Short mmCIF file of C-alpha atoms in Angstrom, two decimals:
data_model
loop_
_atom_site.label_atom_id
_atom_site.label_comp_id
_atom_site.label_asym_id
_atom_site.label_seq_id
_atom_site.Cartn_x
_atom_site.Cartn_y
_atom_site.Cartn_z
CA UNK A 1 -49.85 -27.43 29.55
CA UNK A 2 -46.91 -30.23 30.20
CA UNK A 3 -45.49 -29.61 26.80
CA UNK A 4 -45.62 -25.95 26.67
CA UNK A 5 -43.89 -25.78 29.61
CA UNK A 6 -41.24 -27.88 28.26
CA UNK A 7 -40.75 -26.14 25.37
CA UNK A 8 -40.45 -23.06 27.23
CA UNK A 9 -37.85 -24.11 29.75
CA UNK A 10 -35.89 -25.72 26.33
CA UNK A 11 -35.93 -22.59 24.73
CA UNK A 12 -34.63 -21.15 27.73
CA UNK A 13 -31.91 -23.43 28.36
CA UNK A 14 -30.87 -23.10 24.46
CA UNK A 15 -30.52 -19.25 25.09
CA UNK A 16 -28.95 -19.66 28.19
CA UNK A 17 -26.22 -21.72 26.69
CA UNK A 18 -25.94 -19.78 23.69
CA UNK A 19 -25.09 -16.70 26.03
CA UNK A 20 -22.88 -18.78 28.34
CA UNK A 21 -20.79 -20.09 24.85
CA UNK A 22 -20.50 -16.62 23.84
CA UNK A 23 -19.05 -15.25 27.07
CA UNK A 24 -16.63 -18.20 27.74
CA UNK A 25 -14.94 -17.42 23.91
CA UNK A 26 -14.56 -13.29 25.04
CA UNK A 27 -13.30 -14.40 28.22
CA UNK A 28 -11.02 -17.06 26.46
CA UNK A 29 -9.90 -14.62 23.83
CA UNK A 30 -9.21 -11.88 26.69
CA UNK A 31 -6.68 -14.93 28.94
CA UNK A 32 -5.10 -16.75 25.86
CA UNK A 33 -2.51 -16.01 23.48
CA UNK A 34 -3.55 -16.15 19.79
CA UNK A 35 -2.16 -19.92 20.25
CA UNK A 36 -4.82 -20.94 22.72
CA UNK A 37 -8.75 -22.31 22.23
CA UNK A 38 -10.00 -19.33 21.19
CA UNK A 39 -7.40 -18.64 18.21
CA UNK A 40 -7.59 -22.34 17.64
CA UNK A 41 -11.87 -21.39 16.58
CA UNK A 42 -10.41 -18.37 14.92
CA UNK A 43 -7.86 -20.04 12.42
CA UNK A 44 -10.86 -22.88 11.42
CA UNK A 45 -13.32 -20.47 11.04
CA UNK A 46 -11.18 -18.46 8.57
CA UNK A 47 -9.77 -21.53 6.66
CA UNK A 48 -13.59 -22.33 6.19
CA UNK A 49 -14.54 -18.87 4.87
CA UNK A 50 -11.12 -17.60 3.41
CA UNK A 51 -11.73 -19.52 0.18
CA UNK A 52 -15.13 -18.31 0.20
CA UNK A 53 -13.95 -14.32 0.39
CA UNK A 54 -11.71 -14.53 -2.28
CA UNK A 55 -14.15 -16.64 -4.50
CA UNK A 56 -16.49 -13.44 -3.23
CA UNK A 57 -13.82 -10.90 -3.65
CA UNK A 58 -12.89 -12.04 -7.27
CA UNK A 59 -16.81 -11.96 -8.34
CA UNK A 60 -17.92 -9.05 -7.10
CA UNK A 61 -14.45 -7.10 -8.14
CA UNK A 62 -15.34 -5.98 -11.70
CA UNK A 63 -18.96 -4.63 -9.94
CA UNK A 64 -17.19 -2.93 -7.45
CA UNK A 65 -14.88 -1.31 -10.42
CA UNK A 66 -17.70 -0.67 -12.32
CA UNK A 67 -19.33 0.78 -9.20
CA UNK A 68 -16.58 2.92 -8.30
CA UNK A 69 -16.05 4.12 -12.01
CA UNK A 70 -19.89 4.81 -12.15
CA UNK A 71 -19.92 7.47 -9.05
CA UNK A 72 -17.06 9.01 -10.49
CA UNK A 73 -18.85 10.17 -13.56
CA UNK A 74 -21.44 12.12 -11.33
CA UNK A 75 -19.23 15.20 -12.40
CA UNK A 76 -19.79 14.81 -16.00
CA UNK A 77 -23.44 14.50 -16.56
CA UNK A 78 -23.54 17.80 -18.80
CA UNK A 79 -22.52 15.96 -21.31
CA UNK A 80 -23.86 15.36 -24.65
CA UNK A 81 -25.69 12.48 -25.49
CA UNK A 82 -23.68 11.17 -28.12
CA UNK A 83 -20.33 11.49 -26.01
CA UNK A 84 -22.64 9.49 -23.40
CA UNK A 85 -23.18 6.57 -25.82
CA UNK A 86 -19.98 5.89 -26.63
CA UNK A 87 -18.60 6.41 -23.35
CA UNK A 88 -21.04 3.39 -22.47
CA UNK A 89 -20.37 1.41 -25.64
CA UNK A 90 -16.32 1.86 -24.35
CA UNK A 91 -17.25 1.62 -20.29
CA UNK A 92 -17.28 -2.17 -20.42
CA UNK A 93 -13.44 -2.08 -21.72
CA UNK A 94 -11.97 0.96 -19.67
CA UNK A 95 -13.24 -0.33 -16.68
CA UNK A 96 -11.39 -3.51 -17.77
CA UNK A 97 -7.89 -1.27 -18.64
CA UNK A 98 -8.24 1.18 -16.13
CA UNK A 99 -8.48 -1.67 -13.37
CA UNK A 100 -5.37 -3.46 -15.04
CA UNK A 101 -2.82 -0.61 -15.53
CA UNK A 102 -3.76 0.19 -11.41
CA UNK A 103 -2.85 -3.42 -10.97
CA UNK A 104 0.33 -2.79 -13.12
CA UNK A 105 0.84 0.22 -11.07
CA UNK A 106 0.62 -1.31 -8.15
CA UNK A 107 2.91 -4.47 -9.04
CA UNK A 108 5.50 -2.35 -10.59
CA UNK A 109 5.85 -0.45 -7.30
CA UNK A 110 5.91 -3.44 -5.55
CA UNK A 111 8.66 -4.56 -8.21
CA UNK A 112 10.70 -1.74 -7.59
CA UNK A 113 10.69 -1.73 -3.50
CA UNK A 114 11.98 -5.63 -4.03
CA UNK A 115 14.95 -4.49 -5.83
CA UNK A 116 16.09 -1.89 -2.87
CA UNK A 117 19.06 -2.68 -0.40
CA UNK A 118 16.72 -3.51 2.49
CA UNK A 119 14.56 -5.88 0.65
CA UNK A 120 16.67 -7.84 -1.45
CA UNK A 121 17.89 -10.06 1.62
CA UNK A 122 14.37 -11.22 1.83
CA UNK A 123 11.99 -13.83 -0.33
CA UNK A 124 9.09 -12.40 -1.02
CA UNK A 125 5.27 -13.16 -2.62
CA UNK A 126 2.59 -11.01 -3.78
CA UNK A 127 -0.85 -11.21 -2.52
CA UNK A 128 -4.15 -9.91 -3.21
CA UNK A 129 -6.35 -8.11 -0.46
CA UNK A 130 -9.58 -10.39 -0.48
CA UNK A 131 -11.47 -8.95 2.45
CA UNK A 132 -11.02 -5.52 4.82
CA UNK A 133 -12.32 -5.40 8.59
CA UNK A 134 -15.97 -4.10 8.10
CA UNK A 135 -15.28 -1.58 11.02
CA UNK A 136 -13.03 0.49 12.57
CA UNK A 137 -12.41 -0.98 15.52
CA UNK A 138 -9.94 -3.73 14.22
CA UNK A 139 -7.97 -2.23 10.98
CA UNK A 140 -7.28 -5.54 9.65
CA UNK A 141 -7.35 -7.16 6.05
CA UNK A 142 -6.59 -10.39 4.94
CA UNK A 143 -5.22 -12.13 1.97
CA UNK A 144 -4.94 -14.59 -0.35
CA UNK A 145 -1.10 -16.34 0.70
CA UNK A 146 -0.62 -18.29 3.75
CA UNK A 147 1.81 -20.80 5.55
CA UNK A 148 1.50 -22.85 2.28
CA UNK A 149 3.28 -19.85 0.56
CA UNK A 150 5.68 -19.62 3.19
CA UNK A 151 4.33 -16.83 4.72
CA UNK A 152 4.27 -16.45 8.85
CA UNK A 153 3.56 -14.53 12.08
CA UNK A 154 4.81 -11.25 11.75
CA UNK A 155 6.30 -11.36 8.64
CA UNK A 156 5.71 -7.65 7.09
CA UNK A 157 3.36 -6.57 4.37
CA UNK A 158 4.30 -3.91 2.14
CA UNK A 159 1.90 -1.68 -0.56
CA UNK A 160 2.69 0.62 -2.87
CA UNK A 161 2.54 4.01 -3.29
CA UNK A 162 3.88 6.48 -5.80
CA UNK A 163 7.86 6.05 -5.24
CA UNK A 164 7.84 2.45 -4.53
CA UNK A 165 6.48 0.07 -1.13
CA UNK A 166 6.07 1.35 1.93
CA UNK A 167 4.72 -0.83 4.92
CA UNK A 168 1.08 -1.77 5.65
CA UNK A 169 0.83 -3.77 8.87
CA UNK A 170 2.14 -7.06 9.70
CA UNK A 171 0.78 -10.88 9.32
CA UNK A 172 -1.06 -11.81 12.57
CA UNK A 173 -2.38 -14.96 11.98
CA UNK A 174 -1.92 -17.38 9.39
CA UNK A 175 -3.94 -20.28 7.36
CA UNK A 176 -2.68 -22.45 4.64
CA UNK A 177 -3.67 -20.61 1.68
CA UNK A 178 -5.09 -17.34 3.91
CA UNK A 179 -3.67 -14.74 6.41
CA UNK A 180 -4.89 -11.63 8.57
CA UNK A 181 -2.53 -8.72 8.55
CA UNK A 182 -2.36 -6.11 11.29
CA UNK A 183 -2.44 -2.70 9.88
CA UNK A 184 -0.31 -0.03 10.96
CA UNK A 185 -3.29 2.39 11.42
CA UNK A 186 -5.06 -0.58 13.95
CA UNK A 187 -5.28 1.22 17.16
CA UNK A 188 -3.13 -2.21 18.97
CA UNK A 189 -0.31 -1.56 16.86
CA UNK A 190 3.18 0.17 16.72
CA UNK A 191 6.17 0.04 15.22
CA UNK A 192 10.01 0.99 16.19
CA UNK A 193 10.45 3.64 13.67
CA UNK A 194 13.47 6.10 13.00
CA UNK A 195 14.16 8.94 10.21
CA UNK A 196 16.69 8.20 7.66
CA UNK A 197 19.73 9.23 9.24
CA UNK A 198 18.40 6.82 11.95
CA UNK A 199 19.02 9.10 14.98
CA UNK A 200 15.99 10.28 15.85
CA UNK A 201 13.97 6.89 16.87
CA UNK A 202 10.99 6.31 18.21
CA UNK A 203 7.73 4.26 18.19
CA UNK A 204 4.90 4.90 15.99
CA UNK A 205 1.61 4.27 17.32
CA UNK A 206 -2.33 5.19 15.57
CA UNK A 207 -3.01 9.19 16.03
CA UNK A 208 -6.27 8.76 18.94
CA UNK A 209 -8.07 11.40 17.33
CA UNK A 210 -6.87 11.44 13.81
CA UNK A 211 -7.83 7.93 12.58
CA UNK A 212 -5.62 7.15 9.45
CA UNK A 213 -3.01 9.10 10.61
CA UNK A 214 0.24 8.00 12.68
CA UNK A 215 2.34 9.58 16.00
CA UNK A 216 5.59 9.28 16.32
CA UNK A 217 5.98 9.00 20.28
CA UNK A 218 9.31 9.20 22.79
CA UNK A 219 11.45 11.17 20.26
CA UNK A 220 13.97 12.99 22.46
CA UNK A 221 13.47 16.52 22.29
CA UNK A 222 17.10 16.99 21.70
CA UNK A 223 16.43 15.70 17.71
CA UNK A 224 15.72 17.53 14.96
CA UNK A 225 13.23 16.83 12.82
CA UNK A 226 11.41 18.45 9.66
CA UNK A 227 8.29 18.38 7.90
CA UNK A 228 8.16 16.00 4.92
CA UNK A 229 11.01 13.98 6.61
CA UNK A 230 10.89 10.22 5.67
CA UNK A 231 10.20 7.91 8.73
CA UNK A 232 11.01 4.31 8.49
CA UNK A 233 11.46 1.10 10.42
CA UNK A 234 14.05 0.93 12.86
CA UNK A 235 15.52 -2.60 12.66
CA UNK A 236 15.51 -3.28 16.38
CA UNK A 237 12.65 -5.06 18.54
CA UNK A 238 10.53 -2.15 21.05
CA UNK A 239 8.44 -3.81 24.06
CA UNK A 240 5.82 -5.80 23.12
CA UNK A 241 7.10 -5.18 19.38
CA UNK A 242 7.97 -7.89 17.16
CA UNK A 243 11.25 -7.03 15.08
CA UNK A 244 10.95 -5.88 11.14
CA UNK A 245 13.63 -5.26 9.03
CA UNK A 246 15.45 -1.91 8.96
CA UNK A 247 14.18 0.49 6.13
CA UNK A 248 10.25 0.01 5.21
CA UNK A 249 9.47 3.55 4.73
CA UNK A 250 6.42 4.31 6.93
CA UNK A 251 5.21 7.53 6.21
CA UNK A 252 6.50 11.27 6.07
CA UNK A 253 6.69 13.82 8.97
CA UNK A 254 3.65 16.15 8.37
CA UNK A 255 3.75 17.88 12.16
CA UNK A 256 6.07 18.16 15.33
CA UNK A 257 5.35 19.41 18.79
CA UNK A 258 6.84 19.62 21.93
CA UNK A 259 5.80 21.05 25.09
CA UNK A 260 7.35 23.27 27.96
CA UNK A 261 8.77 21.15 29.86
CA UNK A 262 8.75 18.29 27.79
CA UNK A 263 11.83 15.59 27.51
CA UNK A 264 10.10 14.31 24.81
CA UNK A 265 8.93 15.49 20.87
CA UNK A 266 5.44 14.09 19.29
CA UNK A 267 5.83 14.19 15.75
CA UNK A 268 3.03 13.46 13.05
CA UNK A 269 3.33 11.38 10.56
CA UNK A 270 1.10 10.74 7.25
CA UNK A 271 1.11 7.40 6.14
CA UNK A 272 2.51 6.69 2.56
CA UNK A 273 -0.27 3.48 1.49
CA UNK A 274 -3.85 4.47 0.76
CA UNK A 275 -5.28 1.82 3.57
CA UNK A 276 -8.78 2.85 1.71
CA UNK A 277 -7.63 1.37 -1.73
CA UNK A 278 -5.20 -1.41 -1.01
CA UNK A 279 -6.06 -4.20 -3.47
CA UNK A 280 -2.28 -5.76 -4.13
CA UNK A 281 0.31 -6.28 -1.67
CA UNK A 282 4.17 -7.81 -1.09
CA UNK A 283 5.22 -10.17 1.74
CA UNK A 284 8.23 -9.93 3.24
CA UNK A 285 9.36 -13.39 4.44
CA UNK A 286 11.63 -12.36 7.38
CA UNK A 287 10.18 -15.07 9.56
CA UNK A 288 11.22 -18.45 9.60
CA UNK A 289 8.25 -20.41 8.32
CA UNK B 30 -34.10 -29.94 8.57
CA UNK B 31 -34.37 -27.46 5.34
CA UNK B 32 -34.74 -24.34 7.43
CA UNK B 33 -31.59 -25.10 9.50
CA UNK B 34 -29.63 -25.63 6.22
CA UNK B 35 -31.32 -22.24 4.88
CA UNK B 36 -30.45 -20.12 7.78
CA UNK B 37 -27.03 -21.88 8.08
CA UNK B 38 -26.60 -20.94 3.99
CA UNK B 39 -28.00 -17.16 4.93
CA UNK B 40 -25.06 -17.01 7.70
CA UNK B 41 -22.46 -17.86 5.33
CA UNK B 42 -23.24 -15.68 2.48
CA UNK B 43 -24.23 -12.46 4.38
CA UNK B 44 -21.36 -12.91 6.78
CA UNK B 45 -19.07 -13.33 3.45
CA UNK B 46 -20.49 -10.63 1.61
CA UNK B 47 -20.23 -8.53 5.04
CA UNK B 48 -16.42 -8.68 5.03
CA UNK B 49 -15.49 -9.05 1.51
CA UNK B 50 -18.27 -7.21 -0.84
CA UNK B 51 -19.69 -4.66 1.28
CA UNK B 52 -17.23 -2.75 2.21
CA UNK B 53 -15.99 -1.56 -1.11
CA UNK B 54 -18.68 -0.75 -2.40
CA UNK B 55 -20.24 1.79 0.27
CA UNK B 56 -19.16 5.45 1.04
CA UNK B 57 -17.77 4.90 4.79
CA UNK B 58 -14.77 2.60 5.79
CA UNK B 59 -17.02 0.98 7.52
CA UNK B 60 -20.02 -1.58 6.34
CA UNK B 61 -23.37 -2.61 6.59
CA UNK B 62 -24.16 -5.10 9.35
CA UNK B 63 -25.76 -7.60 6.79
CA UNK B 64 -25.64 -10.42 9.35
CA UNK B 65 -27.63 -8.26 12.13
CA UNK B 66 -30.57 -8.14 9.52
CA UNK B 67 -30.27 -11.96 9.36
CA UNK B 68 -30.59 -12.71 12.77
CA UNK B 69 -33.60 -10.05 13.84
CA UNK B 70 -35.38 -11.32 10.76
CA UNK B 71 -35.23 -15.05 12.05
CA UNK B 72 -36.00 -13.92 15.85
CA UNK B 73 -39.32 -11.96 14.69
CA UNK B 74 -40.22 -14.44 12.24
CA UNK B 75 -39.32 -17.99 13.83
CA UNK B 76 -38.71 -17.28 17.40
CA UNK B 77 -35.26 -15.76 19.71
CA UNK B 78 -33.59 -19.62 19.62
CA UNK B 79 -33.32 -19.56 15.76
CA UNK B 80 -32.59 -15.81 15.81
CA UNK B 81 -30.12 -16.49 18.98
CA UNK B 82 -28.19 -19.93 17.05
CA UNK B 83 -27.94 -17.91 13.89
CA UNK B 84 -26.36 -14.58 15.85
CA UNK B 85 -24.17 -16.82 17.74
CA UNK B 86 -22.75 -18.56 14.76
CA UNK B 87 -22.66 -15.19 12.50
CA UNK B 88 -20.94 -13.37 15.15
CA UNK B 89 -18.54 -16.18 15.43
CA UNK B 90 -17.42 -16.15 11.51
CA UNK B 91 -17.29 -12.01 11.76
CA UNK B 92 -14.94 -12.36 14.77
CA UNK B 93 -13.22 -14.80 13.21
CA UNK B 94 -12.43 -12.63 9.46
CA UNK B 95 -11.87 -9.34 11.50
CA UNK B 96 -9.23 -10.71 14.24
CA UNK B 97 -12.18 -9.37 16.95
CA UNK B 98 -12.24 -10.53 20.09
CA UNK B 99 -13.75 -14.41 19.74
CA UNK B 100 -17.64 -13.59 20.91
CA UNK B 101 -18.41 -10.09 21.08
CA UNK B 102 -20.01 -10.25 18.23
CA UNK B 103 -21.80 -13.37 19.03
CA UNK B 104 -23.25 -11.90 22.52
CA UNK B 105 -24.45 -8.75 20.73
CA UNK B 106 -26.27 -10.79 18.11
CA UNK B 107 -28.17 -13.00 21.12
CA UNK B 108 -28.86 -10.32 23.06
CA UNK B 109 -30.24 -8.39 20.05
CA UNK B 110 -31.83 -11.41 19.02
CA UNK B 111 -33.77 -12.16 22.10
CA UNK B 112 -35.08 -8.12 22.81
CA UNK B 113 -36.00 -8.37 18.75
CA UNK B 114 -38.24 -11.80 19.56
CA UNK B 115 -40.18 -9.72 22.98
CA UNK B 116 -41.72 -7.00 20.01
CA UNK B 117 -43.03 -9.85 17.24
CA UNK B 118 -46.71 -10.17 17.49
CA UNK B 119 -47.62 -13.42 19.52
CA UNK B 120 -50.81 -16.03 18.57
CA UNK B 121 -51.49 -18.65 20.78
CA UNK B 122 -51.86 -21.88 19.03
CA UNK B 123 -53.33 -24.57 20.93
CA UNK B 124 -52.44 -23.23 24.00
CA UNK B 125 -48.53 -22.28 22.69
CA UNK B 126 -47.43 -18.77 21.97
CA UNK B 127 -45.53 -18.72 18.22
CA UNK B 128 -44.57 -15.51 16.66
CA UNK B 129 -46.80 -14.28 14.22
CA UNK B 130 -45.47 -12.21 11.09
CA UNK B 131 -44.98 -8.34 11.45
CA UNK B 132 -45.73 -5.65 9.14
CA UNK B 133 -43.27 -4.86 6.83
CA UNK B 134 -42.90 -1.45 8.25
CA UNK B 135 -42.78 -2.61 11.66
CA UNK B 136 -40.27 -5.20 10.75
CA UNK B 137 -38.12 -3.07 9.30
CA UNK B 138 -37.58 -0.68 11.68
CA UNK B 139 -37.08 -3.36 14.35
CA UNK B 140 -33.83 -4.36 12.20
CA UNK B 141 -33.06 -0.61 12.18
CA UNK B 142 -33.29 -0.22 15.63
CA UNK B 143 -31.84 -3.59 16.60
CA UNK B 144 -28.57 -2.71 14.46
CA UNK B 145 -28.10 0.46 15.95
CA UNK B 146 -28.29 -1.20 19.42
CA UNK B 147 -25.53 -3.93 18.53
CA UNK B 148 -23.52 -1.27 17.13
CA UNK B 149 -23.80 1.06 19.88
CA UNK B 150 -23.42 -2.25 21.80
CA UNK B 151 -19.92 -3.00 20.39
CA UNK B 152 -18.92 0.77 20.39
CA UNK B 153 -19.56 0.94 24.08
CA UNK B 154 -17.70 -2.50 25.34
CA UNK B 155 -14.55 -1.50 23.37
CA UNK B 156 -14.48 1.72 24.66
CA UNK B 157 -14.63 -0.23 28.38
CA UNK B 158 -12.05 -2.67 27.50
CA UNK B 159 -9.73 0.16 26.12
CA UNK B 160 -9.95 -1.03 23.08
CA UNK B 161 -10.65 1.03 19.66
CA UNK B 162 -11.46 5.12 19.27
CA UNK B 163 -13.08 7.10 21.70
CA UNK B 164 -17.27 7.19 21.87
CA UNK B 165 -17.72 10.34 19.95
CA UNK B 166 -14.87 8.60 17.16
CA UNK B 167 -16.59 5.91 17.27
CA UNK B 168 -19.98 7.28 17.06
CA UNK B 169 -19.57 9.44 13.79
CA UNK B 170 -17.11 7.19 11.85
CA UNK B 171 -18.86 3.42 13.00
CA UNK B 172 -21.71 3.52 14.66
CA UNK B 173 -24.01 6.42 12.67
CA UNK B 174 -22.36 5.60 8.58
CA UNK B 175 -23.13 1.96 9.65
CA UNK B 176 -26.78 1.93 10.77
CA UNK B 177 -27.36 4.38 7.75
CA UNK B 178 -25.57 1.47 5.32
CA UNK B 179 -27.74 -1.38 6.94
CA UNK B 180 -30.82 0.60 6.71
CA UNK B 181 -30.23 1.13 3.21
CA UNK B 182 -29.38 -2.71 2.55
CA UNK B 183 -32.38 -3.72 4.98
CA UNK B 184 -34.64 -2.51 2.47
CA UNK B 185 -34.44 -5.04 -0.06
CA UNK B 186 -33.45 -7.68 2.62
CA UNK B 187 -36.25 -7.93 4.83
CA UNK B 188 -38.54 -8.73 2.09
CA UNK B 189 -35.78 -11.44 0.90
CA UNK B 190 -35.90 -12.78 4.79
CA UNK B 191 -39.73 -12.58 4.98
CA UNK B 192 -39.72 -14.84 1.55
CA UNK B 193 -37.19 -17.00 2.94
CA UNK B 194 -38.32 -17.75 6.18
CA UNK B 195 -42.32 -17.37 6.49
CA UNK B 196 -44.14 -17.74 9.40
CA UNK B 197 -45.22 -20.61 10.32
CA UNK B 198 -48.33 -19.82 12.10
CA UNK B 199 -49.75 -16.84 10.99
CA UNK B 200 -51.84 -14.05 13.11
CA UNK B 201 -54.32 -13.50 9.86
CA UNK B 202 -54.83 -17.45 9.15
CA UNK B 203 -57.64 -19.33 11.43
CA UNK B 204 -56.14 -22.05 13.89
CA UNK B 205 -57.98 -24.66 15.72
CA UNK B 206 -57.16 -21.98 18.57
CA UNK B 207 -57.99 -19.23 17.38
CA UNK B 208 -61.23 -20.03 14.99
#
């Protein structure tokens, strides 16, 4: 009777402090900075488990290829049966090609953005995306460079897209061979942004009730502004905004608005990178590290 | 000794695979909640302080590789873990009350249920804290795609769980008790 008593007022206590442990980290991850206890856990956990995602992430890569190639062929199943065997004898090698040349793709875009005016002041290294935030809630990713590659807080990540890089978030926290980036679609971020002539200015923020897509907010009403406008980064440091460098295109204008009444424009912006299938990336090194 | 380095091994790789595998290889933008299957598993099967210690660490390492806020994840998994050990089946053995194993079925939709809670769970307290998409956002691009994903991985899971961590007093084996 003693010792079943005991083990039920253990198990309780167990719980108990399991609960209590987990409420003290929210509540220390609400009060501190990403420098306190709580990002202290944060940073050993991932330089325990960052290895292990890429080690993951390389594995299961060529499955996920091979996955991804598989459900695209749901279109062609009227095919004939000898066009079917070959296309499976060849699978194992496109799969292979067709995942490199996307890698060239990728790098050569990220190439070409290095060799522009506004990113040729700046040392930069290329990183692979080795894990994405399993929800919405945080739109984060990490990958595979960290301080040991000279990369730091808020330094910002670029990916490419069809006419060269364009920018993906910004480095939040930071390992020695991992980092988290912030992406510009997380609903905590923004981003001083102007268009090209650099009048119209504003800060870009998540769209609410568009996730993937971006608002352009506190545009005077005065500006003009058009559809398919480019929309970059301003150079210059908003509240509560850490300072990129002038010129990482963002997105391009895909809807304005302004109300009666209004002092101010909101203007909607599409995002250049495919956030869904970001694999390679570029580091800007802007921040001493 | 073997079971705490089991589970511990179980944490690591599902909460890996949560973050680094899943995701790219399922429909939403969102995952399955491998981890949640984990934790229910070990609360039905061994009892709500092994389900608890294995949610709290999990929810720790997902926290950690998503930037969340530290512990969230962590409560939802002890909470879920302790309403998942009130619907095992009980024995009493020699006068103490151990879980005895479920039926697959029942099992299963015990994970089902218990992942739509922490993900309803985690949907609601963002949306409180200002934090996130709004409720109906969050409902049909989060919470619905990601109980459907970890229903769909559950399947072939549970069994894996119920291999890996049996019983240890069963309901359909005679006990000193219960003979």
């Amino acid at each position: 009777m003693l010792l079943r008593k005991n083990r039920v007022i253990r198990r309780r206590v167990i719980i108990g402090l399991l609960l209590a442990a987990s409420l003290t980290l929210l509540t220390l991850s609400f009060r501190e900075s990403s420098g306190g206890a709580a990002g202290a856990v944060q940073r050993s956990v991932l330089s325990i488990t960052g290895p292990a995602t890429d080690v993951v992430h390389r594995v299961t890569q060529p499955v996920v290829d091979a996955w991804n190639w598989s459900t695209g062929l749901v279109n062609a199943r009227d095919e004939n049966a000898k066009l079917k065997k070959q296309l499976g004898q060849a699978s194992n090698n496109a799969v292979l090609v067709q995942e490199q040349q996307q890698e060239i793709k990728n790098l050569q875009s990220l190439l070409n953005y290095t060799h522009t005016t506004d990113a040729r002041s700046y040392d930069w290294v290329t990183a692979a995306v080795t894990a994405n935030s399993p929800s919405d809630y945080r739109r984060t990713i990490v990958i595979n460079v960290g301080s040991n590659d000279g990369v730091a807080v808020n330094d910002p990540v670029i990916g490419p897209y069809d006419q060269g890089g364009a920018l993906v978030g910004r480095v939040i926290s930071v390992t020695g061979g991992n980092a988290i980036v912030r992406l510009i679609v997380d609903p905590e971020n923004a981003v001083t942004a102007a268009d090209l002539s650099g009048t119209a200015k504003g800060s870009v923020v998540p769209s609410p009730g568009d996730p993937g897509m971006l608002n352009m907010l506190m545009v005077s009403a005065s500006e003009v502004i058009h559809r398919n406008d480019i929309v970059v980064t301003a150079g210059y440091a908003g509240p509560l905004q850490p300072v990129l460098p002038r010129g990482i295109p963002i997105g391009k204008v895909s809807n304005t608005g302004i109300s009666d009444g209004d002092t101010d424009q909101t203007i909607q912006i599409t995002p250049f990178v495919d956030f869904e299938d970001l694999s390679d990336v570029l580091v800007l090194k802007v921040q001493p590290s | 000794m073997i079971d705490t380095i089991k589970v511990a091994v179980a944490v690591f790789v599902l909460a890996v695979f949560q973050v680094s595998a899943t995701p790219q290889i399922t429909p939403s933008t969102t995952g399955p909640d491998l981890v949640v299957i984990l934790v229910i598993s070990l609360a039905l099967l061994r009892g709500p302080v092994w389900g608890a210690s294995a949610g709290f660490v999990g929810g720790i390492m997902l926290d950690s590789l998503d930037a969340q806020s530290l512990g969230l994840t962590s409560l939802l998994y002890v909470l879920v873990a302790i309403w998942a050990s009130e619907r095992a089946p009980k024995v009493e053995v020699a006068g103490v009350e151990r879980p005895a194993t479920p039926t697959l079925g029942r099992h299963l939709v015990i994970v089902i249920v218990g992942a739509v809670f922490v993900q309803l769970g985690l949907a609601v307290v963002q949306s409180l804290i200002g934090d996130g998409y709004g409720l109906s956002i969050a409902f049909w691009r989060v919470v619905l795609p990601c109980s459907i994903e970890t229903a769909a991985f559950a399947l072939p899971l549970v069994p894996l769980m119920r291999w890996l961590f049996p019983t240890t007093t069963r309901i359909d084996v005679p006990t000193a008790a219960t003979a």
